Coordinates of C-alpha atoms and ligand atoms in Angstrom, one line a residue:
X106 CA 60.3 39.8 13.4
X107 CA 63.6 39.1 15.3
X108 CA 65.1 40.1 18.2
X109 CA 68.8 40.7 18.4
X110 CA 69.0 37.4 20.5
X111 CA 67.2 35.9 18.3
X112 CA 69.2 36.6 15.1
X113 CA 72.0 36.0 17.3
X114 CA 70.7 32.1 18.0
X115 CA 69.9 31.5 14.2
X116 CA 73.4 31.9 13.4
X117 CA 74.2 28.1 15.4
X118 CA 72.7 26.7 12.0
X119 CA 75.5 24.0 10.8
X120 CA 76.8 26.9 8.6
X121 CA 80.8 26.4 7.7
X122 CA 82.4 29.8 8.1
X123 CA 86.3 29.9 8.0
X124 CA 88.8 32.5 9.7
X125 CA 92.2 32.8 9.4
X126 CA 92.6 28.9 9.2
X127 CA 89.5 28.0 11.3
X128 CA 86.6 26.7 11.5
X129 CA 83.8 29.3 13.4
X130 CA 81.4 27.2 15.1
X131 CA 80.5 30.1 17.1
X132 CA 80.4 33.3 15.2
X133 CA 78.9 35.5 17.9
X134 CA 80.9 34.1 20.7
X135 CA 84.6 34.8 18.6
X136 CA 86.9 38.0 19.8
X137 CA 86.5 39.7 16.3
X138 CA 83.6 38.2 14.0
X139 CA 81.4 38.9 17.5
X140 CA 81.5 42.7 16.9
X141 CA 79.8 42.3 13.8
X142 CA 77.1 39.9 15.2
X143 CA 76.8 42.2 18.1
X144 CA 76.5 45.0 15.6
X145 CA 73.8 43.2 13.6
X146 CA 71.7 42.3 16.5
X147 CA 71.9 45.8 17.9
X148 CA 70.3 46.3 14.3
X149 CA 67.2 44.2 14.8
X150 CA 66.7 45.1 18.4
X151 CA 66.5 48.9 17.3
X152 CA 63.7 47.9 14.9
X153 CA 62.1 45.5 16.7
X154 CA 58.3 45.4 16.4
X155 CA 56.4 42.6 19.0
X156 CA 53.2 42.8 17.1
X157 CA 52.5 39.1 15.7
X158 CA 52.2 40.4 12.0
X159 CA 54.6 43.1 12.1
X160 CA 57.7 43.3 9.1
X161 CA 60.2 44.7 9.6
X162 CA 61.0 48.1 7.8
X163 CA 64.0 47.8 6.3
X164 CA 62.5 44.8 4.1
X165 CA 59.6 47.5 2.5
X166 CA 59.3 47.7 -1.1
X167 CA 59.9 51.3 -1.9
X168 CA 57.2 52.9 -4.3
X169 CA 58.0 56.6 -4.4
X170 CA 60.6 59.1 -4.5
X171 CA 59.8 60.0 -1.2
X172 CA 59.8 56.4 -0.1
X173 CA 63.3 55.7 -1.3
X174 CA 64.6 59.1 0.4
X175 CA 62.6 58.0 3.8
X176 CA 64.9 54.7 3.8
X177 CA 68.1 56.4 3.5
X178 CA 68.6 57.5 7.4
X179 CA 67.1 54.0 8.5
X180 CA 69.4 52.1 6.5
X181 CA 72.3 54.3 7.9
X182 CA 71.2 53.3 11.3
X183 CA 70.2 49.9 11.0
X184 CA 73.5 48.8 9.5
X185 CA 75.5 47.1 6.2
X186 CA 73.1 43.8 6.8
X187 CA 69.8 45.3 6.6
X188 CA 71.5 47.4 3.8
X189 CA 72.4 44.4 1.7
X190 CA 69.3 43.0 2.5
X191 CA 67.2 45.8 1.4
X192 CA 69.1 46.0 -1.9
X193 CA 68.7 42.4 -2.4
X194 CA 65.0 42.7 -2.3
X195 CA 65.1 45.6 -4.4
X196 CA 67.4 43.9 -6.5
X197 CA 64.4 41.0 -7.4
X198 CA 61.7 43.2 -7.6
X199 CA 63.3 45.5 -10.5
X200 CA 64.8 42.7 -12.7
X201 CA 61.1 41.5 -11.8
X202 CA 59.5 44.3 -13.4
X203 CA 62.2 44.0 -16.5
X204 CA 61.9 40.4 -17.2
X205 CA 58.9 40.7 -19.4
X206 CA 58.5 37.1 -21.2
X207 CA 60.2 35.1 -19.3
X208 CA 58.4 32.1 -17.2
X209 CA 55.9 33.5 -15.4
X210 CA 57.1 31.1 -12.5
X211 CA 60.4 32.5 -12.2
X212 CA 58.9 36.1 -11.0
X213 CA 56.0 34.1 -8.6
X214 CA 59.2 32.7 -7.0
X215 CA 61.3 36.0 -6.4
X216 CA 57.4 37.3 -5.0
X217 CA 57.1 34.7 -2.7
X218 CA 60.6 34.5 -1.7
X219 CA 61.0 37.8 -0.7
X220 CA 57.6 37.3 1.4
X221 CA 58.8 34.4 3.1
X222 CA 62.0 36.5 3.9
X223 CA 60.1 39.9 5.0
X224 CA 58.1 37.6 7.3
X225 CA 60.7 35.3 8.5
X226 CA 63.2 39.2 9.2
X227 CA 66.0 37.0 7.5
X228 CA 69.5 39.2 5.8
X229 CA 70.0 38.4 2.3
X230 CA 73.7 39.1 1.1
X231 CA 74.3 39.7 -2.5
X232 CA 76.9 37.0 -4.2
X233 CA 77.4 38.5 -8.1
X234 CA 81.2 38.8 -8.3
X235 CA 82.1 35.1 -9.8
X236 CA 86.0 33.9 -9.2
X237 CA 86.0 35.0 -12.9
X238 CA 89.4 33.5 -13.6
X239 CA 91.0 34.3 -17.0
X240 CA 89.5 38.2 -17.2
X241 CA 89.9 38.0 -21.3
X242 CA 87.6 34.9 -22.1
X243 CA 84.2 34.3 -21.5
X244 CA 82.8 31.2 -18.8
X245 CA 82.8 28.3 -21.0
X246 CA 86.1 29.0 -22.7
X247 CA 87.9 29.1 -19.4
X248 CA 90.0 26.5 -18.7
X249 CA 88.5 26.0 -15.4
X250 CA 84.6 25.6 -15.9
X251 CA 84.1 26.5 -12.2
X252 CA 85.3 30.1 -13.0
X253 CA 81.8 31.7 -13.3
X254 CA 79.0 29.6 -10.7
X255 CA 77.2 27.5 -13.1
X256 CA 74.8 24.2 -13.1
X257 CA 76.2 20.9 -13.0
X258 CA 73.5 19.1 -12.8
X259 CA 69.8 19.3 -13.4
X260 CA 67.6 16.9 -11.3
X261 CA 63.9 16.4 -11.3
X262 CA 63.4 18.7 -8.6
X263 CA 66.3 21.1 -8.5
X264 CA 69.5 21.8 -9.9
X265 CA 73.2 21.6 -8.5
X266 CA 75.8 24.6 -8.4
X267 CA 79.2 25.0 -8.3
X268 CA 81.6 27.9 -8.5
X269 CA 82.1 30.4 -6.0
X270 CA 80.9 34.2 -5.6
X271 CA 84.0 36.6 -3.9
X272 CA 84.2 39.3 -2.0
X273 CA 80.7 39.1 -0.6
X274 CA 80.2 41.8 2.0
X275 CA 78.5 40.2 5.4
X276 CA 78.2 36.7 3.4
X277 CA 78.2 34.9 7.1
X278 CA 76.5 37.0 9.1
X279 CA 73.1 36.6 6.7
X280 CA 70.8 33.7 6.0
X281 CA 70.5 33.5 2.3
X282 CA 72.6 34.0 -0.4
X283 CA 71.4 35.7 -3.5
X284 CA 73.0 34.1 -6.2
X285 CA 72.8 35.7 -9.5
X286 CA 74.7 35.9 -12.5
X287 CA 77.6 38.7 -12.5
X288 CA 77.2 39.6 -16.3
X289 CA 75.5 39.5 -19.6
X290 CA 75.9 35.6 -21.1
X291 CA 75.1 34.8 -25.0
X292 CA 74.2 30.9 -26.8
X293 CA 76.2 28.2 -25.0
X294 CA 76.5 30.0 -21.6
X295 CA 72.5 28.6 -20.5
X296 CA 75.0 26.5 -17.9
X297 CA 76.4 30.0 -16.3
X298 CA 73.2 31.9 -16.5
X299 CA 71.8 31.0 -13.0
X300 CA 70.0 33.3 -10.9
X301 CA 68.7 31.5 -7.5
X302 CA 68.8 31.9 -3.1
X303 CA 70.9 29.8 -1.2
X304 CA 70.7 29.7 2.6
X305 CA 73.7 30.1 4.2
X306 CA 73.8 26.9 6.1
X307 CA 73.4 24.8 2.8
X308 CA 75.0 21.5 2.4
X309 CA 77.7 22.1 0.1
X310 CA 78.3 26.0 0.8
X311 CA 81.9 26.8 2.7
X312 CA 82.6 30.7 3.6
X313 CA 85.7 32.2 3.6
X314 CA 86.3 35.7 5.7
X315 CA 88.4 38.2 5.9
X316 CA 88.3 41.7 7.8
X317 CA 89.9 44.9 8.0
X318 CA 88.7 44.6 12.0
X319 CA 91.6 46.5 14.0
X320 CA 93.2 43.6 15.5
X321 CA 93.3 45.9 18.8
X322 CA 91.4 45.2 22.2
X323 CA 90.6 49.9 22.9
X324 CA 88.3 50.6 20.5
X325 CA 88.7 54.1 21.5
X326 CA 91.3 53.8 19.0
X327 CA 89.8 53.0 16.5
X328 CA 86.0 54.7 16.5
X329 CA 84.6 53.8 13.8
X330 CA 86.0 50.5 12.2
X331 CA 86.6 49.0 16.0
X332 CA 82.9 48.0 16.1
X333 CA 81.4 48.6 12.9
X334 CA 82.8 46.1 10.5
X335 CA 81.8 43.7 8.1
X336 CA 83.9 40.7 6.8
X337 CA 84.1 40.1 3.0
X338 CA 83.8 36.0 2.5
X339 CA 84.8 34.2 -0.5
X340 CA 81.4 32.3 -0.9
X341 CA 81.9 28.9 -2.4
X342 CA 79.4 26.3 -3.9
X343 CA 80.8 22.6 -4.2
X344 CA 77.9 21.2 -5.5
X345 CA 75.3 22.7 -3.8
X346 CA 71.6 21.3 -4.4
X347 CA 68.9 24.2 -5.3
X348 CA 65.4 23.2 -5.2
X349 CA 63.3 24.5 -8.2
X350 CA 61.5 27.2 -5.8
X351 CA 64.2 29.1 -4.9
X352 CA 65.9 28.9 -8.7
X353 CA 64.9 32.5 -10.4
X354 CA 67.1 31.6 -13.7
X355 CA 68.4 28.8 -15.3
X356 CA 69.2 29.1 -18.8
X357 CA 67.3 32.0 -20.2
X358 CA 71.5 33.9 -21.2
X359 CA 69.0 36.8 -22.4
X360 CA 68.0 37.7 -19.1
X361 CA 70.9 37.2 -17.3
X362 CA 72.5 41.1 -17.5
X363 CA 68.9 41.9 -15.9
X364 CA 69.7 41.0 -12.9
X365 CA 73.3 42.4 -12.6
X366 CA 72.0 45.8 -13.7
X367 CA 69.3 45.7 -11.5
X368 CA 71.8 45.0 -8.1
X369 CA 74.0 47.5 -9.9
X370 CA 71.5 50.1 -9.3
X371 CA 70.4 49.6 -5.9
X372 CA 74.5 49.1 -4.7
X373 CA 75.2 51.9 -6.4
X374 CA 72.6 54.0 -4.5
X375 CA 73.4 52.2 -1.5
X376 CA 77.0 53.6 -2.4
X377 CA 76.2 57.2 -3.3
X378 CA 73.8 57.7 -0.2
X379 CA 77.2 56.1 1.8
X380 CA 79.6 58.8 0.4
X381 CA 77.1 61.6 1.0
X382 CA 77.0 60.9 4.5
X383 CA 80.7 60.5 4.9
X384 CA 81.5 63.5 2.9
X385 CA 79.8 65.6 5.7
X386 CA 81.9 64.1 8.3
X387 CA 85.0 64.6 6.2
X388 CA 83.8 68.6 6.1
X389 CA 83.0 68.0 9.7
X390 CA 86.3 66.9 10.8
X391 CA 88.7 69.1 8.2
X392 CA 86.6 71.9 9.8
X393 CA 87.3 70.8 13.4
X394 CA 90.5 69.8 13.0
X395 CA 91.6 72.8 11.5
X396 CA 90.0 75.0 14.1
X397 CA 92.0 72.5 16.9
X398 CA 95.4 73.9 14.9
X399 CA 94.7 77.2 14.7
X400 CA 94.6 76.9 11.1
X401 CA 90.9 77.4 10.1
X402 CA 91.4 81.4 9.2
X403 CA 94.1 80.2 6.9
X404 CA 93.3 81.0 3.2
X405 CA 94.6 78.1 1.9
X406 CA 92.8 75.8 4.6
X407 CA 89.5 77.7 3.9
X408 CA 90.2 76.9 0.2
X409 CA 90.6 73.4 0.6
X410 CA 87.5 73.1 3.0
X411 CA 85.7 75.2 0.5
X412 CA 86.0 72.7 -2.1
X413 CA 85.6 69.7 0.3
X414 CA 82.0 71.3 1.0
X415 CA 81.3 72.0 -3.1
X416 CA 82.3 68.0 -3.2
X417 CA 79.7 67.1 -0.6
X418 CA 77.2 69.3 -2.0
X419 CA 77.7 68.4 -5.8
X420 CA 77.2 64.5 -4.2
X421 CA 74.1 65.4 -2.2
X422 CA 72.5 67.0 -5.4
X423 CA 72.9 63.6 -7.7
X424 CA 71.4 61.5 -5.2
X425 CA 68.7 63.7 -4.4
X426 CA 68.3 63.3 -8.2
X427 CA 68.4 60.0 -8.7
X428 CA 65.7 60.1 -5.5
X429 CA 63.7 62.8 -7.6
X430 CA 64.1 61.4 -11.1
X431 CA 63.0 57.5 -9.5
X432 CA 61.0 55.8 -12.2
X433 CA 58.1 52.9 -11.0
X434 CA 57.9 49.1 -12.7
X435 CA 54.9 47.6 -13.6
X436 CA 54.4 45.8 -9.8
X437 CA 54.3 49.7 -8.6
X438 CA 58.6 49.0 -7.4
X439 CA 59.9 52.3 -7.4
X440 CA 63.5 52.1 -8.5
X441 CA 66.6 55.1 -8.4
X442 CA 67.2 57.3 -11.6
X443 CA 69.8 55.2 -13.6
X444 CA 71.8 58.3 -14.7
X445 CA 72.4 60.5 -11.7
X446 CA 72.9 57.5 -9.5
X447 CA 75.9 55.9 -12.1
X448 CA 77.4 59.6 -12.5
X449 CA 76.7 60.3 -8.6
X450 CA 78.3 57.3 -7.5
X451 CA 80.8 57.6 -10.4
X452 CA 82.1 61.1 -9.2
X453 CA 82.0 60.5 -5.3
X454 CA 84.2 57.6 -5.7
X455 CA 86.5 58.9 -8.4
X456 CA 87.3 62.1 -6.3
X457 CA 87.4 60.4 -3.0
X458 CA 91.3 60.6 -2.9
X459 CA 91.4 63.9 -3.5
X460 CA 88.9 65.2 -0.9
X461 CA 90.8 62.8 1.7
X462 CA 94.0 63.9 0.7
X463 CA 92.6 68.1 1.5
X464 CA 92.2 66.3 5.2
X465 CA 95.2 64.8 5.5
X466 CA 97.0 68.0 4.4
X467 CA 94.7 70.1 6.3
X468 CA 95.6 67.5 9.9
X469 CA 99.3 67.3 9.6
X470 CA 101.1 64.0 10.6
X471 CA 99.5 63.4 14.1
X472 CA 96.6 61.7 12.1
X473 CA 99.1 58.4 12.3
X474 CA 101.6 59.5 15.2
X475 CA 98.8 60.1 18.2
X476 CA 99.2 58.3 21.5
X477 CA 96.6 56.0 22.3
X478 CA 93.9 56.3 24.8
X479 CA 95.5 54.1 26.5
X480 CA 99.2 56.5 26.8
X481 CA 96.8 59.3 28.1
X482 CA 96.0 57.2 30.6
X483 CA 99.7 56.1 32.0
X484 CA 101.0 57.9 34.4
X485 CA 104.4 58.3 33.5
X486 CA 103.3 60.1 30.1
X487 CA 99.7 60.7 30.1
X488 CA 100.0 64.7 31.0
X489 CA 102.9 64.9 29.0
X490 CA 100.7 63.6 25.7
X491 CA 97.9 65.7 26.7
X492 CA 100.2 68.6 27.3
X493 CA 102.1 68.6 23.4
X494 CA 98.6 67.4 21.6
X495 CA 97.1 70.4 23.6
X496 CA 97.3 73.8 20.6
X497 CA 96.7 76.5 23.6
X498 CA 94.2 77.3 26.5
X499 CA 91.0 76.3 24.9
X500 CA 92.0 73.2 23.2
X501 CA 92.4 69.8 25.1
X502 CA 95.0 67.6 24.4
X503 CA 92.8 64.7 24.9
X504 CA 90.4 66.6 22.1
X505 CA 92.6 67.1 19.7
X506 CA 93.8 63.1 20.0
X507 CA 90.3 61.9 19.5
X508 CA 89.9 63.8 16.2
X509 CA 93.4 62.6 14.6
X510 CA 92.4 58.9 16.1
X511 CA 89.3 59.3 14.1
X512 CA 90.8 60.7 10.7
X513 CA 93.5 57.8 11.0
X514 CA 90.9 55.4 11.6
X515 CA 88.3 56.8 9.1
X516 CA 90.9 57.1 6.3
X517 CA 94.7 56.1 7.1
X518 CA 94.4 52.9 8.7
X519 CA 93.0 49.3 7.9
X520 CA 89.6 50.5 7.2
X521 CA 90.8 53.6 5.3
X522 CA 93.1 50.8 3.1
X523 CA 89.9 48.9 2.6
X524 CA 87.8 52.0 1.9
X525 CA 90.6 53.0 -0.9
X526 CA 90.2 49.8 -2.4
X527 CA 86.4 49.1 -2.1
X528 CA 85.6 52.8 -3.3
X529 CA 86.9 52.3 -6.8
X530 CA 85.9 48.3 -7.1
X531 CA 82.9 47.7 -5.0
X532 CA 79.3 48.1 -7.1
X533 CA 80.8 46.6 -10.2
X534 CA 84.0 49.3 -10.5
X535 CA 84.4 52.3 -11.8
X536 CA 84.2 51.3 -15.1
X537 CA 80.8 49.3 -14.9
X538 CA 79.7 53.0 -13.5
X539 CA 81.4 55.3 -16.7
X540 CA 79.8 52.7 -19.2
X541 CA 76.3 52.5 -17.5
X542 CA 76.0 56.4 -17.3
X543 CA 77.0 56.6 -21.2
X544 CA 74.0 54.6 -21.8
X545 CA 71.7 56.5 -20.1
X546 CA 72.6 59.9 -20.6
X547 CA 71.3 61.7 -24.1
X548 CA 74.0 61.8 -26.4
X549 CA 72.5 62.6 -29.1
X550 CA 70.9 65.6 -27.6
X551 CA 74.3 66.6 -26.6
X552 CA 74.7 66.8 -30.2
X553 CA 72.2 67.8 -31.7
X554 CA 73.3 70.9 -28.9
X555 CA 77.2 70.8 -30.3
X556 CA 76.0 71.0 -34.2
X557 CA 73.3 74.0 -33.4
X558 CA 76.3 76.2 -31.3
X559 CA 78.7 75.4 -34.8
X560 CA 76.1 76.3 -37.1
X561 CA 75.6 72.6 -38.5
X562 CA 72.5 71.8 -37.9
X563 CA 69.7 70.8 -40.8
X564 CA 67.3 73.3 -40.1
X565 CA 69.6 75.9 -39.2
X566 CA 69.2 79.5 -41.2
X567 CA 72.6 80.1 -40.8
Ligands
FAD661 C1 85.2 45.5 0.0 C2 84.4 44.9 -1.2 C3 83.1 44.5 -1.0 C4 82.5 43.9 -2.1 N1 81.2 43.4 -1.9 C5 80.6 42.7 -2.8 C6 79.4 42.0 -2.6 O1 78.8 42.1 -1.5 N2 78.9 41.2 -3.6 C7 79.5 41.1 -4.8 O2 79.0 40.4 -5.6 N3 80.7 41.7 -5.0 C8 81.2 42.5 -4.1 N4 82.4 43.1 -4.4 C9 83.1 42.8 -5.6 C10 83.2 44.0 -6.6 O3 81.9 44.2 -7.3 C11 84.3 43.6 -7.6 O4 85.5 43.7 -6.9 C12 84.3 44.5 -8.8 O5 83.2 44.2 -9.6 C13 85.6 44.1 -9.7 O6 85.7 42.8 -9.9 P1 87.1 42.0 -9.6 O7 87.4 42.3 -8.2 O8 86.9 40.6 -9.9 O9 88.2 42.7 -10.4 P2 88.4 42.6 -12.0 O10 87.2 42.2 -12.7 O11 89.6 41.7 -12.2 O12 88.7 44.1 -12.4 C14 90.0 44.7 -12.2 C15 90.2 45.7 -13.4 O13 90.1 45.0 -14.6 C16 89.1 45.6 -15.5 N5 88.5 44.4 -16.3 C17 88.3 43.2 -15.9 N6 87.8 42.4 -16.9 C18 87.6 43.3 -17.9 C19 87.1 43.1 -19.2 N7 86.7 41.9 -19.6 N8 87.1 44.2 -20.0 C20 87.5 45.4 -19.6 N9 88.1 45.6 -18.4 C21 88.1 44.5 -17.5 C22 88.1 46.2 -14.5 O14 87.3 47.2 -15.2 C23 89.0 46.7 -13.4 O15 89.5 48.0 -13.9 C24 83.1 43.8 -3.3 C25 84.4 44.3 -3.5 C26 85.1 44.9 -2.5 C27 86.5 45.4 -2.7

């Protein structure tokens, strides 16, 4: 396993990792993409095991319900790489168990792949999301041919990719890049149907990042996002050679949807298991904050609390299903209940607005108008802040400041902008979610159920 220091040093690879116009040739030594090394390594540190053949336990292959709910808390406290890693092994090791009849060398290579990562403690990012270009026409109709990542060449011992992957969560920060295709391909797509691992540091591979990092030096300001963040990176391949080993696709369009429906799954869990925990600190801080006002007896700020909570606990309940209802594949993998995980995720992301907007309603405008820690601290104002944040005898100024900081940063702020936007796109979008639960929920129960109520059913006596 690695230590934090460790992970820290393995970064200095050669890798080519952009900024705002530069180069990074030292990612954990820079003012803002340091945090999230510093993050990371805290990460590994915290789950560090010295034994010469320990793994580390984020990389375990789940094969029980109460396996999969075990890893919820540790992934929550280990961080957003371990959590892309663990869903990237997951990832293999379902489409694994649901590419029956295809080369038996292609799943011999995800197995030993994801040894040689469990033993090696590397973080695997998940690069799906092509560049895509003209949404209406398919990859080899687009005028660029680049659009989707797709093989240019085929060589006696490898093949060579171009395209590039965007958005990818922590895509510099990792060592390999899972590289898989980002939809269903048909006849005349073999080209775009590539499923493979990249390391990071490849010749050929160029990151771009961006961050929704508060540009800000007090991280008291900013609680949440100041040190926990992870930069997106545009991922790009310019012909990038993959030796046969590490390719888990190439050609085979029919098994291509396998593997985005198997990372659908596990981000999607990854997703619900995210909003359940935040939904509790929403509660957490409506609650608070309305008890800092003097609002909390308030029927109408009890109402919208009260449905805040029935939100967290209709949230909980689907992912504690999807837990429950886990199904195993055929190399003992447990994997998450299709259904409640696409409706779970579905709901907690479609109703996210509205729960955030009860907060906002329930805070009032000093969620973006607070003084700084910083203005506390000056002596011409500080007592004077304290004094008009303060709501009476038993509630600090100082107090109440940290909350609204929070709320702003959790939710009105550069996160909260990116947390608006991720919420509805990230895990394939809403609508990936709406058509994936149709297809696994029984409609034709439902009826069978509508024609017995109206009297229309065949063996009905009425
Ligand atoms: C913060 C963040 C982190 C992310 N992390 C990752 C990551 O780690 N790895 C990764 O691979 N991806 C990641 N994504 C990408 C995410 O999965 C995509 O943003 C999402 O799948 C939507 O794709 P898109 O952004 O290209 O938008 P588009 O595909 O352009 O979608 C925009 C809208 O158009 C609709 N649409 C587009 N094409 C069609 C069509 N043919 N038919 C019907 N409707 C259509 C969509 O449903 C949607 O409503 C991340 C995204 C964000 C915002």
């Amino acid at each position: 396993m690695l230590t934090g220091d460790q992970y820290k040093d393995s970064l200095q690879d050669g890798r080519q990792t952009f900024f705002e116009g530069e180069k990074i040739d030292d990612l954990a030594g820079h003012p803002l993409l340091g945090q999230t090394v510093a993050t990371t390594a805290a990460g590994y540190d915290r789950f560090y095991d010295p034994a010469p053949d320990a793994t580390s336990p984020l990389m375990t292959v789940p094969s029980s319900a109460d396996d999969l709910r075990e890893m919820i808390p540790l992934l929550h406290e280990a961080g957003m790489m371990a959590h892309v890693t663990y869903t990237s092994i997951q990832t293999l090791k379902t489409a694994a168990g649901r590419m029956n009849d295809v080369k038996p060398d292609y799943i011999e290579r995800m197995d030993a792949f994801i040894a040689e990562a469990q033993v090696n403690d590397v973080r695997i990012t998940q690069c799906i999301t092509d560049a895509k270009g003209d949404r209406s026409l398919p990859p080899a109709k687009q005028d660029d041919l680049d659009s989707y990542v797709r093989v240019v060449d085929r060589q006696r011992d490898g093949v060579v990719i171009r395209g590039a992957k965007l958005h990818i969560t922590g895509a510099s920060f990792g060592h390999e890049l899972l590289t898989i295709p980002t939809k269903a391909m048909k006849a005349g797509e073999e080209d775009w149907s590539i499923g493979c691992a990249v390391p990071v540091n490849a010749e050929g591979v160029r990151i771009i990042n961006t961050t929704y990092a508060p540009r800000h030096a007090d991280t008291r300001s900013f609680p949440v996002s100041g040190t926990h963040h992870y930069p997106e990176g545009f991922v790009i391949f310019d012909d990038v050679f993959v030796p046969h080993e590490r390719v888990f696709l190439d050609g085979e369009t029919a098994f291509a949807a396998v593997f985005a429906h198997s990372l659908g799954l596990w981000e999607r869990l990854g997703g619900l298991s995210a909003f359940v925990e935040e939904a509790d600190q929403l509660v957490g801080l409506a609650q608070l904050v309305a008890e800092a006002n003097g609002t909390a007896g308030i029927a109408h700020v009890k109402e919208k609390i009260s449905e805040m909570i029935i939100h967290a606990t209709l949230i909980r309940a689907t992912l504690e299903a999807a837990i429950e209802n886990c199904s195993v594949g055929p190399e003992g993998a447990a994997f998450p209940n299709e259904l409640f995980t696409n409706a779970g995720k579905f709901h907690a992301a479609a109703n996210y607005n509205h729960i955030v907007r009860h907060l906002h309603d329930i805070a009032g405008g000093a969620v973006l108008t607070t003084p700084s820690p910083a203005d506390f601290e000056n002596e011409q104002v500080g007592e004077l802040a304290r004094k008009y944040m303060s709501t009476g005898p038993d509630i600090d100024g100082e107090y109440r400041a940290r909350l609204m900081h929070t709320i702003r940063d959790l939710t009105a702020d550069s996160y909260g902008g990116w947390k608006f936007v991720t919420n509805i796109q990230a895990g394939g979008g809403l609508y990936a979610q709406r058509i994936v639960t149709r297809r696994h929920y029984d409609l034709d129960a439902a009826k069978l159920k509508a024609l017995q109520i109206a009297g229309l059913a065949e063996n009905d006596d009425h």
